[in-house]
Short mmCIF file of C-alpha atoms and ligand atoms in Angstrom, two decimals:
data_model
loop_
_atom_site.label_atom_id
_atom_site.label_comp_id
_atom_site.label_asym_id
_atom_site.label_seq_id
_atom_site.Cartn_x
_atom_site.Cartn_y
_atom_site.Cartn_z
CA MET A 1 13.51 -54.59 -44.41
CA ALA A 2 13.57 -57.38 -41.88
CA GLU A 3 15.33 -55.05 -39.43
CA ARG A 4 12.33 -52.82 -39.04
CA GLY A 5 10.61 -55.37 -36.82
CA ASN A 6 13.34 -55.90 -34.25
CA PHE A 7 12.48 -53.03 -31.96
CA GLY A 8 10.93 -54.46 -28.81
CA SER A 9 7.43 -54.39 -27.49
CA LYS A 10 4.86 -51.62 -27.33
CA LEU A 11 6.13 -50.47 -23.97
CA GLY A 12 9.71 -51.06 -25.05
CA ILE A 13 9.65 -48.61 -27.91
CA VAL A 14 8.02 -45.87 -25.87
CA LEU A 15 10.66 -46.45 -23.22
CA ALA A 16 13.35 -46.29 -25.87
CA THR A 17 11.93 -42.94 -27.00
CA ALA A 18 11.94 -41.70 -23.41
CA GLY A 19 15.51 -43.00 -23.18
CA SER A 20 16.38 -40.92 -26.22
CA ALA A 21 14.89 -37.80 -24.68
CA VAL A 22 16.41 -38.18 -21.22
CA GLY A 23 20.14 -37.71 -21.35
CA LEU A 24 22.89 -35.16 -21.08
CA GLY A 25 20.43 -32.59 -22.41
CA ASN A 26 18.64 -32.73 -19.06
CA ILE A 27 21.53 -33.07 -16.66
CA TRP A 28 24.38 -31.29 -18.42
CA ARG A 29 22.93 -28.87 -20.98
CA PHE A 30 19.80 -27.70 -19.15
CA PRO A 31 21.62 -26.47 -16.01
CA TYR A 32 24.35 -24.70 -17.93
CA MET A 33 21.88 -23.05 -20.32
CA THR A 34 19.72 -21.97 -17.40
CA GLY A 35 22.81 -20.65 -15.65
CA GLN A 36 23.81 -18.57 -18.65
CA ASN A 37 20.34 -17.23 -19.38
CA GLY A 38 19.18 -15.80 -16.10
CA GLY A 39 17.73 -18.74 -14.15
CA ALA A 40 14.00 -18.87 -13.39
CA VAL A 41 12.89 -16.77 -16.32
CA PHE A 42 14.68 -19.19 -18.64
CA LEU A 43 12.99 -22.13 -16.89
CA LEU A 44 9.57 -20.55 -17.48
CA THR A 45 10.25 -19.90 -21.16
CA TYR A 46 11.61 -23.41 -21.47
CA ILE A 47 8.46 -24.97 -19.96
CA GLY A 48 6.32 -22.87 -22.30
CA CYS A 49 8.33 -24.10 -25.29
CA ILE A 50 8.07 -27.74 -24.21
CA PHE A 51 4.30 -27.73 -23.87
CA LEU A 52 3.19 -25.25 -26.55
CA LEU A 53 5.69 -26.12 -29.25
CA GLY A 54 7.45 -29.31 -28.19
CA ILE A 55 4.44 -31.58 -27.83
CA PRO A 56 2.87 -30.55 -31.17
CA GLY A 57 6.30 -30.94 -32.78
CA MET A 58 6.79 -34.39 -31.29
CA LEU A 59 3.33 -35.40 -32.50
CA SER A 60 4.16 -34.22 -36.02
CA GLU A 61 7.32 -36.31 -36.15
CA PHE A 62 5.53 -39.29 -34.63
CA MET A 63 2.78 -39.12 -37.25
CA ILE A 64 5.23 -38.79 -40.13
CA GLY A 65 7.32 -41.70 -38.88
CA ARG A 66 4.55 -44.08 -38.01
CA HIS A 67 2.64 -43.38 -41.20
CA GLY A 68 5.77 -43.39 -43.37
CA GLN A 69 7.19 -46.61 -41.87
CA ALA A 70 10.65 -45.81 -43.19
CA ASN A 71 13.88 -43.92 -42.55
CA ALA A 72 13.61 -40.15 -42.23
CA ALA A 73 14.09 -39.16 -45.88
CA LYS A 74 11.77 -41.84 -47.24
CA ALA A 75 9.12 -41.16 -44.60
CA TYR A 76 8.98 -37.45 -45.47
CA GLU A 77 8.67 -38.29 -49.16
CA LYS A 78 6.01 -40.93 -48.62
CA VAL A 79 3.87 -38.86 -46.29
CA SER A 80 3.98 -35.73 -48.47
CA GLY A 81 3.87 -37.47 -51.84
CA SER A 82 6.70 -35.20 -53.05
CA ARG A 83 10.41 -35.84 -53.43
CA ALA A 84 11.25 -32.30 -52.37
CA TRP A 85 10.41 -33.12 -48.75
CA ARG A 86 13.23 -35.67 -48.67
CA TRP A 87 15.48 -32.68 -48.00
CA VAL A 88 13.94 -32.23 -44.57
CA GLY A 89 14.95 -35.81 -43.86
CA TYR A 90 18.49 -35.08 -45.10
CA LEU A 91 18.65 -32.00 -42.88
CA GLY A 92 17.62 -34.14 -39.92
CA ILE A 93 20.24 -36.78 -40.64
CA LEU A 94 22.95 -34.14 -40.95
CA THR A 95 21.88 -32.40 -37.74
CA GLY A 96 21.70 -35.66 -35.82
CA THR A 97 25.19 -36.60 -36.95
CA VAL A 98 26.70 -33.26 -35.91
CA ILE A 99 24.96 -33.44 -32.53
CA LEU A 100 26.18 -36.98 -31.98
CA GLY A 101 29.72 -35.77 -32.70
CA PHE A 102 29.88 -33.16 -29.96
CA TYR A 103 27.54 -35.03 -27.60
CA ALA A 104 30.09 -37.86 -27.55
CA VAL A 105 32.68 -35.41 -26.19
CA VAL A 106 30.53 -34.71 -23.13
CA ALA A 107 29.56 -38.38 -22.80
CA GLY A 108 33.30 -39.05 -22.81
CA TRP A 109 33.78 -36.54 -19.98
CA CYS A 110 31.16 -38.48 -18.02
CA CYS A 111 33.09 -41.71 -18.65
CA GLU A 112 36.26 -40.06 -17.35
CA TYR A 113 34.39 -38.94 -14.23
CA LEU A 114 33.02 -42.44 -13.72
CA TYR A 115 36.54 -43.79 -13.96
CA ALA A 116 37.90 -41.07 -11.69
CA SER A 117 35.16 -41.76 -9.16
CA VAL A 118 36.05 -45.42 -9.04
CA THR A 119 39.71 -44.58 -8.48
CA GLY A 120 38.75 -41.89 -5.95
CA LYS A 121 40.34 -39.06 -7.93
CA THR A 122 37.37 -36.69 -7.98
CA LEU A 123 37.55 -36.13 -4.24
CA GLY A 124 39.23 -32.94 -3.10
CA ASP A 125 38.38 -29.30 -2.33
CA ALA A 126 36.57 -26.98 -4.74
CA ASP A 127 39.77 -25.72 -6.37
CA TYR A 128 41.08 -29.22 -6.87
CA VAL A 129 37.81 -30.23 -8.55
CA LYS A 130 37.98 -27.25 -10.91
CA ASP A 131 41.61 -27.91 -11.78
CA TYR A 132 40.84 -31.55 -12.39
CA PHE A 133 38.36 -30.64 -15.10
CA VAL A 134 40.67 -28.13 -16.74
CA SER A 135 43.66 -30.44 -16.79
CA PHE A 136 41.68 -33.46 -17.97
CA SER A 137 39.81 -31.68 -20.75
CA GLY A 138 43.01 -29.94 -21.83
CA ASP A 139 44.83 -33.22 -22.34
CA LEU A 140 45.54 -34.10 -25.96
CA TRP A 141 44.38 -37.71 -25.90
CA ARG A 142 42.26 -38.53 -22.87
CA PRO A 143 39.03 -36.74 -23.85
CA VAL A 144 39.39 -37.96 -27.42
CA LEU A 145 39.91 -41.50 -26.30
CA TRP A 146 36.82 -41.54 -24.09
CA GLY A 147 34.68 -39.90 -26.77
CA VAL A 148 35.67 -42.43 -29.39
CA VAL A 149 35.22 -45.33 -26.98
CA PHE A 150 31.74 -44.04 -26.29
CA LEU A 151 30.93 -43.84 -30.01
CA LEU A 152 32.16 -47.39 -30.48
CA ALA A 153 29.89 -48.56 -27.66
CA THR A 154 26.99 -46.81 -29.39
CA HIS A 155 27.97 -48.38 -32.69
CA PHE A 156 28.08 -51.83 -31.15
CA VAL A 157 24.58 -51.52 -29.69
CA VAL A 158 23.10 -50.13 -32.90
CA VAL A 159 24.63 -52.85 -35.06
CA ARG A 160 24.01 -55.78 -32.79
CA GLY A 161 20.45 -54.71 -32.24
CA VAL A 162 20.83 -55.60 -28.57
CA ARG A 163 18.25 -52.95 -27.91
CA LYS A 164 15.89 -55.31 -26.18
CA GLY A 165 18.51 -55.67 -23.50
CA ILE A 166 18.89 -51.89 -23.41
CA GLU A 167 15.15 -51.44 -23.13
CA LYS A 168 14.97 -53.82 -20.21
CA ALA A 169 17.91 -52.11 -18.57
CA SER A 170 16.34 -48.67 -19.03
CA LYS A 171 13.17 -49.91 -17.42
CA ARG A 172 15.16 -50.66 -14.29
CA LEU A 173 17.77 -47.93 -14.42
CA MET A 174 15.52 -44.96 -15.19
CA PRO A 175 13.67 -45.29 -11.85
CA ILE A 176 17.01 -45.60 -10.05
CA LEU A 177 18.17 -42.40 -11.75
CA MET A 178 14.97 -40.68 -10.58
CA VAL A 179 15.38 -41.86 -6.99
CA LEU A 180 19.03 -40.88 -6.91
CA LEU A 181 18.16 -37.45 -8.29
CA ILE A 182 15.54 -36.97 -5.59
CA ILE A 183 18.08 -37.88 -2.91
CA LEU A 184 20.59 -35.47 -4.43
CA VAL A 185 18.00 -32.70 -4.68
CA VAL A 186 17.27 -33.02 -0.96
CA ALA A 187 20.95 -33.26 -0.08
CA SER A 188 21.89 -30.29 -2.23
CA CYS A 189 19.04 -28.09 -1.01
CA MET A 190 20.09 -28.69 2.58
CA LEU A 191 23.64 -27.41 2.06
CA PRO A 192 24.44 -24.14 3.79
CA GLY A 193 23.73 -21.23 1.46
CA ALA A 194 21.59 -23.35 -0.85
CA MET A 195 18.74 -20.86 -0.77
CA GLU A 196 20.48 -18.50 -3.16
CA GLY A 197 20.67 -21.25 -5.76
CA ILE A 198 17.04 -22.27 -5.27
CA ARG A 199 15.98 -18.66 -5.69
CA PHE A 200 18.04 -18.39 -8.87
CA LEU A 201 16.14 -21.32 -10.39
CA LEU A 202 12.65 -20.50 -9.13
CA GLN A 203 12.30 -16.74 -8.67
CA PRO A 204 12.03 -15.11 -12.08
CA ASP A 205 13.70 -11.83 -12.88
CA PHE A 206 11.89 -10.75 -16.04
CA SER A 207 14.50 -8.17 -16.92
CA LYS A 208 16.71 -11.09 -17.92
CA LEU A 209 14.35 -12.16 -20.71
CA THR A 210 16.03 -11.34 -24.04
CA SER A 211 15.41 -12.49 -27.58
CA HIS A 212 18.56 -14.53 -27.37
CA SER A 213 17.45 -16.30 -24.19
CA MET A 214 14.12 -17.08 -25.84
CA LEU A 215 15.93 -18.68 -28.76
CA GLU A 216 18.13 -20.64 -26.37
CA ALA A 217 15.08 -21.89 -24.44
CA LEU A 218 13.48 -23.00 -27.68
CA GLY A 219 16.66 -24.75 -28.80
CA GLN A 220 17.11 -26.39 -25.41
CA ALA A 221 13.48 -27.63 -25.38
CA PHE A 222 13.89 -29.23 -28.80
CA PHE A 223 17.31 -30.63 -27.92
CA SER A 224 15.98 -32.20 -24.76
CA LEU A 225 12.96 -33.74 -26.46
CA SER A 226 15.19 -35.08 -29.30
CA LEU A 227 12.98 -33.03 -31.62
CA GLY A 228 13.91 -31.59 -34.99
CA THR A 229 16.30 -34.17 -36.43
CA SER A 230 13.77 -36.80 -37.49
CA CYS A 231 15.06 -38.86 -34.58
CA LEU A 232 11.53 -39.15 -33.21
CA CYS A 233 10.27 -39.82 -36.72
CA THR A 234 12.75 -42.68 -37.12
CA TYR A 235 11.78 -44.19 -33.78
CA ALA A 236 8.07 -43.75 -34.54
CA SER A 237 8.55 -45.77 -37.71
CA TYR A 238 9.00 -48.71 -35.34
CA PHE A 239 5.88 -47.85 -33.29
CA LYS A 240 2.96 -50.23 -33.37
CA LYS A 241 -0.42 -49.02 -34.62
CA ASN A 242 -2.00 -49.21 -31.19
CA ILE A 243 0.27 -46.68 -29.50
CA ASN A 244 -1.58 -43.57 -28.37
CA LEU A 245 0.70 -40.87 -29.77
CA LEU A 246 -0.66 -37.97 -27.71
CA GLN A 247 -0.29 -39.94 -24.51
CA ALA A 248 3.24 -41.03 -25.38
CA ALA A 249 4.33 -37.48 -26.31
CA SER A 250 2.84 -35.94 -23.15
CA GLN A 251 4.32 -38.56 -20.84
CA ILE A 252 7.77 -38.25 -22.36
CA ALA A 253 7.66 -34.44 -22.26
CA LEU A 254 6.60 -34.45 -18.62
CA LEU A 255 9.23 -36.95 -17.53
CA ASP A 256 11.90 -35.11 -19.46
CA THR A 257 10.99 -31.75 -17.90
CA LEU A 258 10.87 -33.18 -14.39
CA ILE A 259 14.34 -34.63 -14.73
CA ALA A 260 15.73 -31.35 -16.03
CA ILE A 261 14.22 -29.40 -13.13
CA MET A 262 15.59 -31.89 -10.64
CA ALA A 263 19.03 -31.57 -12.18
CA GLY A 264 18.71 -27.80 -11.74
CA LEU A 265 17.73 -28.28 -8.10
CA VAL A 266 20.89 -30.29 -7.56
CA ILE A 267 23.31 -28.02 -9.39
CA PHE A 268 22.31 -24.45 -8.43
CA PRO A 269 22.10 -24.84 -4.65
CA ALA A 270 25.44 -26.64 -4.73
CA ALA A 271 27.01 -24.02 -6.99
CA ALA A 272 25.81 -21.28 -4.63
CA THR A 273 27.25 -23.15 -1.67
CA VAL A 274 30.75 -23.52 -3.08
CA GLY A 275 30.71 -20.12 -4.78
CA ILE A 276 30.75 -21.36 -8.39
CA ASN A 277 29.18 -18.96 -10.87
CA PRO A 278 26.01 -20.46 -12.40
CA ASP A 279 27.01 -19.09 -15.80
CA SER A 280 30.29 -20.97 -16.04
CA GLY A 281 29.16 -22.84 -19.16
CA PRO A 282 29.59 -26.45 -20.29
CA SER A 283 31.90 -27.33 -17.41
CA LEU A 284 29.23 -26.39 -14.81
CA ILE A 285 28.12 -29.86 -13.72
CA PHE A 286 31.65 -31.22 -13.81
CA ILE A 287 32.95 -28.63 -11.39
CA THR A 288 29.83 -28.63 -9.18
CA LEU A 289 28.76 -32.23 -8.77
CA PRO A 290 31.90 -33.62 -7.13
CA ASN A 291 31.39 -30.95 -4.47
CA VAL A 292 27.80 -32.05 -3.93
CA PHE A 293 28.85 -35.62 -3.35
CA GLN A 294 31.57 -34.57 -1.02
CA GLN A 295 29.83 -31.93 1.03
CA ALA A 296 26.54 -33.75 1.37
CA PHE A 297 27.87 -37.21 2.06
CA GLY A 298 31.43 -36.43 3.06
CA GLY A 299 30.71 -37.32 6.68
CA ILE A 300 30.58 -40.91 5.51
CA PRO A 301 33.33 -41.18 2.89
CA ALA A 302 32.25 -44.63 1.69
CA LEU A 303 28.79 -43.22 0.97
CA ALA A 304 30.18 -40.24 -0.97
CA TYR A 305 32.29 -42.69 -2.94
CA MET A 306 29.34 -44.97 -3.79
CA VAL A 307 26.93 -42.15 -4.66
CA SER A 308 29.45 -40.61 -7.00
CA ILE A 309 30.07 -43.88 -8.85
CA LEU A 310 26.36 -44.66 -9.10
CA PHE A 311 25.55 -41.20 -10.40
CA TYR A 312 28.15 -41.15 -13.19
CA ALA A 313 27.27 -44.72 -14.15
CA LEU A 314 23.63 -43.72 -14.55
CA LEU A 315 24.64 -40.61 -16.46
CA VAL A 316 26.75 -42.64 -18.88
CA PHE A 317 23.85 -45.01 -19.38
CA ALA A 318 21.36 -42.17 -19.96
CA ALA A 319 23.76 -40.69 -22.51
CA LEU A 320 24.05 -44.03 -24.28
CA THR A 321 20.29 -44.42 -24.76
CA SER A 322 20.37 -40.95 -26.37
CA THR A 323 23.38 -41.53 -28.62
CA ILE A 324 21.83 -44.77 -29.87
CA SER A 325 18.82 -42.78 -31.09
CA MET A 326 21.01 -40.25 -32.91
CA HIS A 327 23.09 -42.97 -34.51
CA GLU A 328 19.98 -44.82 -35.65
CA ILE A 329 18.76 -41.88 -37.79
CA GLY A 330 21.72 -42.08 -40.16
CA THR A 331 22.18 -45.84 -39.92
CA ALA A 332 18.56 -46.47 -40.94
CA PHE A 333 18.94 -44.00 -43.80
CA PHE A 334 22.10 -45.45 -45.32
CA SER A 335 21.01 -49.04 -44.94
CA GLU A 336 17.57 -48.54 -46.45
CA GLU A 337 18.24 -45.88 -49.06
CA MET A 338 21.71 -46.85 -50.23
CA HIS A 339 20.96 -50.53 -49.78
CA LEU A 340 24.04 -51.02 -47.65
CA PRO A 341 24.25 -53.71 -44.99
CA ARG A 342 23.34 -52.25 -41.59
CA GLN A 343 26.85 -52.78 -40.36
CA LYS A 344 28.42 -50.77 -43.17
CA SER A 345 26.00 -47.90 -42.85
CA ALA A 346 26.62 -47.82 -39.11
CA TRP A 347 30.37 -47.54 -39.78
CA ILE A 348 29.78 -44.51 -42.01
CA ILE A 349 28.03 -42.72 -39.15
CA THR A 350 30.57 -43.85 -36.55
CA ALA A 351 33.49 -42.65 -38.67
CA ALA A 352 31.89 -39.27 -39.44
CA THR A 353 30.90 -38.65 -35.83
CA ALA A 354 34.30 -39.77 -34.50
CA LEU A 355 35.96 -37.13 -36.68
CA ILE A 356 33.61 -34.41 -35.41
CA CYS A 357 34.10 -35.66 -31.85
CA VAL A 358 37.89 -35.49 -32.01
CA LEU A 359 37.92 -31.98 -33.48
CA CYS A 360 35.31 -30.74 -30.99
CA ALA A 361 37.14 -32.24 -28.02
CA TRP A 362 40.36 -30.54 -29.09
CA SER A 363 38.59 -27.24 -29.72
CA VAL A 364 37.65 -27.00 -26.03
CA GLY A 365 40.90 -28.46 -24.78
CA ALA A 366 44.33 -28.97 -26.24
CA LYS A 367 43.81 -27.04 -29.47
CA PRO A 368 41.72 -23.94 -28.79
CA GLU A 369 42.70 -22.56 -32.20
CA ILE A 370 40.07 -24.84 -33.80
CA GLN A 371 37.44 -22.14 -34.11
CA ILE A 372 34.64 -21.09 -36.40
CA ALA A 373 33.22 -17.56 -36.33
CA GLY A 374 35.18 -16.70 -33.21
CA VAL A 375 33.94 -19.57 -31.04
CA SER A 376 35.29 -23.06 -30.45
CA LEU A 377 34.15 -25.69 -32.94
CA MET A 378 32.28 -27.40 -30.10
CA ASP A 379 30.27 -24.26 -29.25
CA PHE A 380 29.71 -23.57 -32.90
CA CYS A 381 28.27 -27.05 -33.54
CA ASP A 382 26.16 -26.83 -30.39
CA GLN A 383 24.72 -23.41 -31.19
CA LEU A 384 24.17 -24.02 -34.88
CA THR A 385 22.29 -27.26 -34.28
CA ALA A 386 20.27 -26.30 -31.20
CA ASN A 387 19.43 -22.72 -32.14
CA VAL A 388 18.97 -23.02 -35.89
CA MET A 389 18.75 -26.54 -37.24
CA LEU A 390 16.51 -28.12 -34.59
CA PRO A 391 13.87 -25.36 -34.57
CA LEU A 392 13.96 -25.37 -38.37
CA GLY A 393 13.54 -29.15 -38.52
CA GLY A 394 10.68 -29.05 -36.00
CA MET A 395 8.99 -26.23 -37.87
CA LEU A 396 9.18 -28.09 -41.18
CA ALA A 397 7.74 -31.24 -39.59
CA CYS A 398 4.79 -29.18 -38.31
CA LEU A 399 4.30 -27.48 -41.67
CA LEU A 400 4.29 -30.83 -43.46
CA VAL A 401 1.72 -32.39 -41.14
CA GLY A 402 -0.36 -29.24 -40.82
CA TRP A 403 -0.57 -28.22 -44.45
CA PHE A 404 0.51 -30.98 -46.82
CA VAL A 405 -0.59 -34.32 -45.39
CA PRO A 406 -4.23 -35.28 -46.15
CA LYS A 407 -6.45 -34.48 -43.18
CA THR A 408 -7.81 -38.03 -42.98
CA THR A 409 -4.28 -39.37 -42.56
CA VAL A 410 -3.56 -36.88 -39.77
CA TYR A 411 -6.86 -37.70 -38.08
CA ASN A 412 -6.34 -41.44 -38.31
CA GLU A 413 -2.79 -41.26 -36.99
CA PHE A 414 -3.72 -38.90 -34.19
CA THR A 415 -6.79 -40.82 -33.02
CA ASN A 416 -5.68 -44.34 -34.03
CA ASP A 417 -8.58 -44.56 -36.50
CA GLY A 418 -11.05 -42.80 -34.27
CA GLN A 419 -10.34 -44.74 -31.09
CA HIS A 420 -9.13 -41.97 -28.80
CA ASN A 421 -8.21 -38.30 -28.39
CA GLN A 422 -10.87 -37.01 -30.84
CA GLN A 423 -11.60 -34.20 -28.40
CA PHE A 424 -8.02 -32.93 -28.70
CA TYR A 425 -7.74 -33.24 -32.45
CA HIS A 426 -8.72 -29.71 -33.43
CA ILE A 427 -6.70 -27.96 -30.79
CA VAL A 428 -3.58 -29.99 -31.55
CA LEU A 429 -4.02 -29.48 -35.27
CA PHE A 430 -4.32 -25.74 -34.64
CA ALA A 431 -1.08 -25.81 -32.70
CA ILE A 432 0.65 -27.77 -35.45
CA ARG A 433 -0.65 -25.54 -38.27
CA TYR A 434 -0.28 -22.10 -36.72
CA VAL A 435 1.14 -21.83 -33.22
CA CYS A 436 4.27 -23.88 -33.67
CA PRO A 437 5.49 -22.58 -37.06
CA LEU A 438 4.60 -18.96 -36.30
CA ALA A 439 6.19 -19.00 -32.86
CA ILE A 440 9.42 -20.45 -34.22
CA LEU A 441 9.40 -17.93 -37.06
CA PHE A 442 8.84 -15.14 -34.55
CA VAL A 443 11.73 -16.27 -32.37
CA PHE A 444 14.03 -16.45 -35.41
CA LEU A 445 13.03 -13.01 -36.68
CA HIS A 446 13.19 -11.51 -33.21
CA GLN A 447 16.70 -12.81 -32.77
CA LEU A 448 17.68 -11.32 -36.13
CA GLY A 449 16.24 -8.03 -34.96
CA ILE A 450 13.58 -7.95 -37.69
CA VAL A 451 10.50 -7.92 -35.41
N1 LIG B 501 17.44 -35.50 -26.08
C1 LIG B 501 18.72 -36.00 -25.76
C2 LIG B 501 19.18 -35.40 -24.45
O1 LIG B 501 18.48 -34.66 -23.86
C3 LIG B 501 19.72 -35.78 -26.86
C4 LIG B 501 19.24 -36.27 -28.17
C5 LIG B 501 19.00 -37.56 -28.53
C6 LIG B 501 18.92 -35.47 -29.29
N2 LIG B 501 18.53 -37.62 -29.82
C7 LIG B 501 18.48 -36.35 -30.30
C8 LIG B 501 18.96 -34.11 -29.49
C9 LIG B 501 18.07 -35.85 -31.51
C10 LIG B 501 18.55 -33.62 -30.70
C11 LIG B 501 18.09 -34.47 -31.70
O2 LIG B 501 20.25 -35.65 -24.00
#
């Protein structure tokens, strides 16, 4: 198990976990979900889910991982003392692999846009930008090629264990992403007609709150926090004993939420300005952002050109730190449980995800007949994982920690053997035992029309 040690410093691993959380979930998925679910009221539900359910869920996975000191399946077994709980680990590994498959499609789109920005092909009027997306994503090979290239890049990082380099890079690049987002927020909010978009994101219309939008907010919160696939549990197995778990979870949740809101403040004002419907789905950022760069900085073409390149480069990087974390769940499992060399187990995950990626890319492009239950394979994978598997995984992690792990273990993990956070112990335990599982159960039953 020599590999277990190779994961950076104390700060490094927390940064890596933040890197896992911050990604396309914030900048691509959050705006399009918000757009489809009524704007501000979705944002409010989302924030509620992050803080009431997300933080307790993150803490549960952290405690399981750090105490279990093993891959997901083994950690669940160790911490519970029962083999049956391994299945929660298996569920997580399966979910993480499916997510990685379709996530790579979108990461591939970002790569295409980075390439197109460099060659100056994203610049044109609103119709041109829309057509560009449709014709690129409808191509038989281009989206597939970029997706697979992205998976290979992920594979390479996971196998080589060059994560220390990645951690250092994230330390520098994450602040640049923040600064660039702030600049874009200001630029976008100053566009003519931006107010309508700002109102959409910030002025709630409670009539738009439905049981389905509640489920989507829950799924989006878990997706964005990387919660529910044992991804956080796997990363926490590399945490040092002196990391304050409550502090780490709160900081990551806050940062993650801020970045999502900023992305919303870039996209919606711009969409309102160019007359793009906020509910246009997964293509939303790809048909909106090029307009932002152009309209806001178009007076100085060289500036528009540079901003666009920088933004997509940062986006690709943010996606990579997330895909690494998804890949690691399965890679750690196969190498430790099946006693395979790390390289081999990584290839298993890369091959499986590449297959999912290719089929998903085609299902929203060249081969729309690839459908399950009346929706494209890509939408199906997205909805099944975010709306069912992630909440289920998060709920099971909470149930395990709340009801089956000895209280002294929970206390010692939560307070680092009585060093800090004692004052929050009871309230957090209450959230883990009751609030989180019951709320998720309620949302499920509500969606099914039972309550
Ligand atoms: N949270 C990441 C994002 O917002 C995506 C992600 C990484 C993820 N690891 C995960 C989602 C594990 C679910 C489960 O882009």
